[in-house]
Amino acid sequence: MRRPDSNQSQTPGSGGPTARSRAARAGLAAVWLAGASVAASHAAAADLLAPAPVAVAPTIPDASLLSPAPIATEKLWGLAVFFGSSGGQHDMHQLLIKPWLLHPEDYVWTGAAVNRRIGRFWTDFSVELEGGVGHRFGPRYSGNEAWVATFVRYDGFFWNDRLYTTLAASTGLNYLDSFPREELASRRRSHILHYFAPELTFALPDHKEHEFVFRFHHRSGVFGTFNGVWGGSNVVSVGYRHRF
């Protein structure tokens, strides 16, 4: 009897090697498609859950807090006239506490000054340049003077919406062509001395250009800095300034 040939190929429907390999490839393809579908589902879910990107604008600090206040709208020039009286031989600190300690019998004083505001810093402070001339006259003394000075002014008082108030002080030079009695008492003298002028002004908030001025007109040697002079002289004055 003839034995069947072992190398004879099997029919397609018999479940031979060729059919099994095709089935395996089909199974792998199905697994790959299922995995891709799951991955796509996860990506779509992530897109739905992730917050949309928001454009963040850079934060810019308020320039008014960092920069000097503009002075373009302010009246920069000022013209003032003063009238006052000698403080006698009282020291500056005495007159600051008791400004009525005057000696008009020694001399009275008149003066005029022009100033200009040149800048502002820290919002409530301004810097001004001033030049002025004055005359001291009376039965005991007569003399002419002139000064140049730099003033620093503060105008940030909380009540300024009801009464506009400023406080200022200067540093500068004062020239006097002759010496009053209080300066003659000093061992050394100088025609040119330091000019220090504390000043307080008041104005209506709606009319800041009209200022009432209260000023101490003080010249001294600043503890011997000017030609060894330790003394000086004082005038207590009131005045009016018009800003334009």
PDB file of C-alpha atoms in Angstrom, residues 88-225:
ATOM      1  CA  GLY A  88      17.396 142.397  67.031  1.00  0.00           C
ATOM      2  CA  GLN A  89      20.007 140.285  68.735  1.00  0.00           C
ATOM      3  CA  HIS A  90      17.688 137.307  69.199  1.00  0.00           C
ATOM      4  CA  ASP A  91      18.969 134.036  67.810  1.00  0.00           C
ATOM      5  CA  MET A  92      17.227 132.200  64.993  1.00  0.00           C
ATOM      6  CA  HIS A  93      15.810 129.475  67.228  1.00  0.00           C
ATOM      7  CA  GLN A  94      14.307 132.108  69.544  1.00  0.00           C
ATOM      8  CA  LEU A  95      12.543 133.833  66.656  1.00  0.00           C
ATOM      9  CA  LEU A  96      11.217 130.526  65.310  1.00  0.00           C
ATOM     10  CA  ILE A  97       9.425 129.991  68.622  1.00  0.00           C
ATOM     11  CA  LYS A  98       8.505 133.652  69.242  1.00  0.00           C
ATOM     12  CA  PRO A  99       8.468 135.489  65.915  1.00  0.00           C
ATOM     13  CA  TRP A 100       6.923 138.571  67.543  1.00  0.00           C
ATOM     14  CA  LEU A 101      10.232 139.412  69.285  1.00  0.00           C
ATOM     15  CA  LEU A 102      10.913 142.232  66.832  1.00  0.00           C
ATOM     16  CA  HIS A 103      12.980 145.409  67.027  1.00  0.00           C
ATOM     17  CA  PRO A 104      11.591 147.815  64.426  1.00  0.00           C
ATOM     18  CA  GLU A 105      13.363 150.619  66.265  1.00  0.00           C
ATOM     19  CA  ASP A 106      16.622 149.195  64.880  1.00  0.00           C
ATOM     20  CA  TYR A 107      15.438 149.006  61.274  1.00  0.00           C
ATOM     21  CA  VAL A 108      12.682 147.725  59.034  1.00  0.00           C
ATOM     22  CA  TRP A 109      13.184 145.842  55.790  1.00  0.00           C
ATOM     23  CA  THR A 110      11.671 145.683  52.345  1.00  0.00           C
ATOM     24  CA  GLY A 111      12.606 143.234  49.625  1.00  0.00           C
ATOM     25  CA  ALA A 112      11.609 141.680  46.331  1.00  0.00           C
ATOM     26  CA  ALA A 113      12.485 138.342  44.797  1.00  0.00           C
ATOM     27  CA  VAL A 114      11.888 136.347  41.652  1.00  0.00           C
ATOM     28  CA  ASN A 115      12.070 132.570  41.629  1.00  0.00           C
ATOM     29  CA  ARG A 116      11.554 129.717  39.223  1.00  0.00           C
ATOM     30  CA  ARG A 117      10.595 126.124  39.900  1.00  0.00           C
ATOM     31  CA  ILE A 118      13.045 123.850  38.082  1.00  0.00           C
ATOM     32  CA  GLY A 119      11.870 120.375  39.032  1.00  0.00           C
ATOM     33  CA  ARG A 120       9.904 118.084  41.299  1.00  0.00           C
ATOM     34  CA  PHE A 121      10.867 114.872  43.112  1.00  0.00           C
ATOM     35  CA  TRP A 122       9.115 112.355  45.386  1.00  0.00           C
ATOM     36  CA  THR A 123       5.826 113.858  44.149  1.00  0.00           C
ATOM     37  CA  ASP A 124       5.434 116.373  46.994  1.00  0.00           C
ATOM     38  CA  PHE A 125       8.831 118.124  46.843  1.00  0.00           C
ATOM     39  CA  SER A 126       9.954 120.787  44.394  1.00  0.00           C
ATOM     40  CA  VAL A 127      13.186 122.723  43.815  1.00  0.00           C
ATOM     41  CA  GLU A 128      13.255 126.453  43.062  1.00  0.00           C
ATOM     42  CA  LEU A 129      15.968 128.974  42.265  1.00  0.00           C
ATOM     43  CA  GLU A 130      15.593 132.491  43.633  1.00  0.00           C
ATOM     44  CA  GLY A 131      17.306 135.856  43.381  1.00  0.00           C
ATOM     45  CA  GLY A 132      16.345 138.907  45.397  1.00  0.00           C
ATOM     46  CA  VAL A 133      17.267 142.370  46.590  1.00  0.00           C
ATOM     47  CA  GLY A 134      16.381 144.217  49.773  1.00  0.00           C
ATOM     48  CA  HIS A 135      16.935 147.372  51.786  1.00  0.00           C
ATOM     49  CA  ARG A 136      17.216 147.798  55.562  1.00  0.00           C
ATOM     50  CA  PHE A 137      16.478 151.305  56.810  1.00  0.00           C
ATOM     51  CA  GLY A 138      15.790 153.025  60.095  1.00  0.00           C
ATOM     52  CA  PRO A 139      17.022 155.640  62.505  1.00  0.00           C
ATOM     53  CA  ARG A 140      19.974 153.479  63.582  1.00  0.00           C
ATOM     54  CA  TYR A 141      20.964 151.654  60.422  1.00  0.00           C
ATOM     55  CA  SER A 142      20.635 151.572  56.662  1.00  0.00           C
ATOM     56  CA  GLY A 143      21.977 148.974  54.238  1.00  0.00           C
ATOM     57  CA  ASN A 144      21.384 147.331  50.881  1.00  0.00           C
ATOM     58  CA  GLU A 145      21.521 143.605  50.219  1.00  0.00           C
ATOM     59  CA  ALA A 146      21.074 140.911  47.597  1.00  0.00           C
ATOM     60  CA  TRP A 147      20.842 137.133  47.637  1.00  0.00           C
ATOM     61  CA  VAL A 148      20.744 134.036  45.474  1.00  0.00           C
ATOM     62  CA  ALA A 149      19.438 130.760  46.841  1.00  0.00           C
ATOM     63  CA  THR A 150      18.038 127.311  46.135  1.00  0.00           C
ATOM     64  CA  PHE A 151      14.771 126.428  47.855  1.00  0.00           C
ATOM     65  CA  VAL A 152      13.325 122.976  48.531  1.00  0.00           C
ATOM     66  CA  ARG A 153       9.549 123.117  49.004  1.00  0.00           C
ATOM     67  CA  TYR A 154       7.061 120.583  50.401  1.00  0.00           C
ATOM     68  CA  ASP A 155       3.375 120.799  49.436  1.00  0.00           C
ATOM     69  CA  GLY A 156       1.950 117.396  50.398  1.00  0.00           C
ATOM     70  CA  PHE A 157      -0.144 118.419  53.416  1.00  0.00           C
ATOM     71  CA  PHE A 158      -3.399 116.451  53.709  1.00  0.00           C
ATOM     72  CA  TRP A 159      -5.496 119.617  54.237  1.00  0.00           C
ATOM     73  CA  ASN A 160      -4.364 121.265  50.987  1.00  0.00           C
ATOM     74  CA  ASP A 161      -7.783 120.775  49.396  1.00  0.00           C
ATOM     75  CA  ARG A 162      -9.081 123.318  51.946  1.00  0.00           C
ATOM     76  CA  LEU A 163      -6.056 125.581  52.509  1.00  0.00           C
ATOM     77  CA  TYR A 164      -3.118 125.138  50.167  1.00  0.00           C
ATOM     78  CA  THR A 165       0.012 125.219  52.338  1.00  0.00           C
ATOM     79  CA  THR A 166       3.692 124.873  51.513  1.00  0.00           C
ATOM     80  CA  LEU A 167       6.808 124.772  53.663  1.00  0.00           C
ATOM     81  CA  ALA A 168      10.207 125.671  52.211  1.00  0.00           C
ATOM     82  CA  ALA A 169      13.788 126.374  53.248  1.00  0.00           C
ATOM     83  CA  SER A 170      16.821 127.636  51.369  1.00  0.00           C
ATOM     84  CA  THR A 171      20.553 127.493  51.119  1.00  0.00           C
ATOM     85  CA  GLY A 172      22.418 130.259  49.334  1.00  0.00           C
ATOM     86  CA  LEU A 173      24.493 133.421  49.612  1.00  0.00           C
ATOM     87  CA  ASN A 174      23.568 136.852  50.961  1.00  0.00           C
ATOM     88  CA  TYR A 175      25.481 140.090  50.413  1.00  0.00           C
ATOM     89  CA  LEU A 176      25.031 143.109  52.698  1.00  0.00           C
ATOM     90  CA  ASP A 177      26.967 146.299  52.005  1.00  0.00           C
ATOM     91  CA  SER A 178      27.129 147.470  55.639  1.00  0.00           C
ATOM     92  CA  PHE A 179      26.750 145.796  59.004  1.00  0.00           C
ATOM     93  CA  PRO A 180      23.786 146.185  61.390  1.00  0.00           C
ATOM     94  CA  ARG A 181      24.279 146.403  65.145  1.00  0.00           C
ATOM     95  CA  GLU A 182      23.859 142.660  65.756  1.00  0.00           C
ATOM     96  CA  GLU A 183      26.593 141.816  63.279  1.00  0.00           C
ATOM     97  CA  LEU A 184      28.941 144.454  64.648  1.00  0.00           C
ATOM     98  CA  ALA A 185      28.788 142.591  67.950  1.00  0.00           C
ATOM     99  CA  SER A 186      30.640 139.678  66.354  1.00  0.00           C
ATOM    100  CA  ARG A 187      34.427 139.646  66.539  1.00  0.00           C
ATOM    101  CA  ARG A 188      34.675 138.905  62.824  1.00  0.00           C
ATOM    102  CA  ARG A 189      32.492 140.140  59.980  1.00  0.00           C
ATOM    103  CA  SER A 190      31.841 139.342  56.340  1.00  0.00           C
ATOM    104  CA  HIS A 191      29.752 141.085  53.693  1.00  0.00           C
ATOM    105  CA  ILE A 192      28.914 137.691  52.177  1.00  0.00           C
ATOM    106  CA  LEU A 193      27.269 135.165  54.488  1.00  0.00           C
ATOM    107  CA  HIS A 194      25.084 132.098  54.150  1.00  0.00           C
ATOM    108  CA  TYR A 195      21.409 132.743  53.378  1.00  0.00           C
ATOM    109  CA  PHE A 196      18.880 130.546  55.160  1.00  0.00           C
ATOM    110  CA  ALA A 197      15.194 131.427  54.735  1.00  0.00           C
ATOM    111  CA  PRO A 198      12.540 129.135  56.232  1.00  0.00           C
ATOM    112  CA  GLU A 199       9.233 130.015  54.612  1.00  0.00           C
ATOM    113  CA  LEU A 200       5.560 129.148  55.102  1.00  0.00           C
ATOM    114  CA  THR A 201       2.951 130.006  52.461  1.00  0.00           C
ATOM    115  CA  PHE A 202      -0.843 129.882  52.298  1.00  0.00           C
ATOM    116  CA  ALA A 203      -3.212 130.115  49.334  1.00  0.00           C
ATOM    117  CA  LEU A 204      -6.752 129.225  48.358  1.00  0.00           C
ATOM    118  CA  PRO A 205      -6.880 125.827  46.594  1.00  0.00           C
ATOM    119  CA  ASP A 206      -8.595 127.359  43.547  1.00  0.00           C
ATOM    120  CA  HIS A 207      -6.158 130.297  43.398  1.00  0.00           C
ATOM    121  CA  LYS A 208      -2.743 128.857  44.147  1.00  0.00           C
ATOM    122  CA  GLU A 209      -1.101 131.620  42.147  1.00  0.00           C
ATOM    123  CA  HIS A 210      -1.785 134.075  44.999  1.00  0.00           C
ATOM    124  CA  GLU A 211       0.368 133.198  48.004  1.00  0.00           C
ATOM    125  CA  PHE A 212       0.608 134.804  51.425  1.00  0.00           C
ATOM    126  CA  VAL A 213       4.215 134.331  52.561  1.00  0.00           C
ATOM    127  CA  PHE A 214       5.718 134.251  56.045  1.00  0.00           C
ATOM    128  CA  ARG A 215       9.539 134.164  55.881  1.00  0.00           C
ATOM    129  CA  PHE A 216      12.533 134.306  58.212  1.00  0.00           C
ATOM    130  CA  HIS A 217      15.238 136.258  56.402  1.00  0.00           C
ATOM    131  CA  HIS A 218      18.422 134.955  58.010  1.00  0.00           C
ATOM    132  CA  ARG A 219      22.094 135.452  57.192  1.00  0.00           C
ATOM    133  CA  SER A 220      24.923 133.947  59.239  1.00  0.00           C
ATOM    134  CA  GLY A 221      28.442 132.596  59.123  1.00  0.00           C
ATOM    135  CA  VAL A 222      27.346 128.974  59.787  1.00  0.00           C
ATOM    136  CA  PHE A 223      29.580 128.429  62.820  1.00  0.00           C
ATOM    137  CA  GLY A 224      32.611 130.145  61.352  1.00  0.00           C
ATOM    138  CA  THR A 225      32.377 128.683  57.837  1.00  0.00           C
TER     139      THR A 225
END
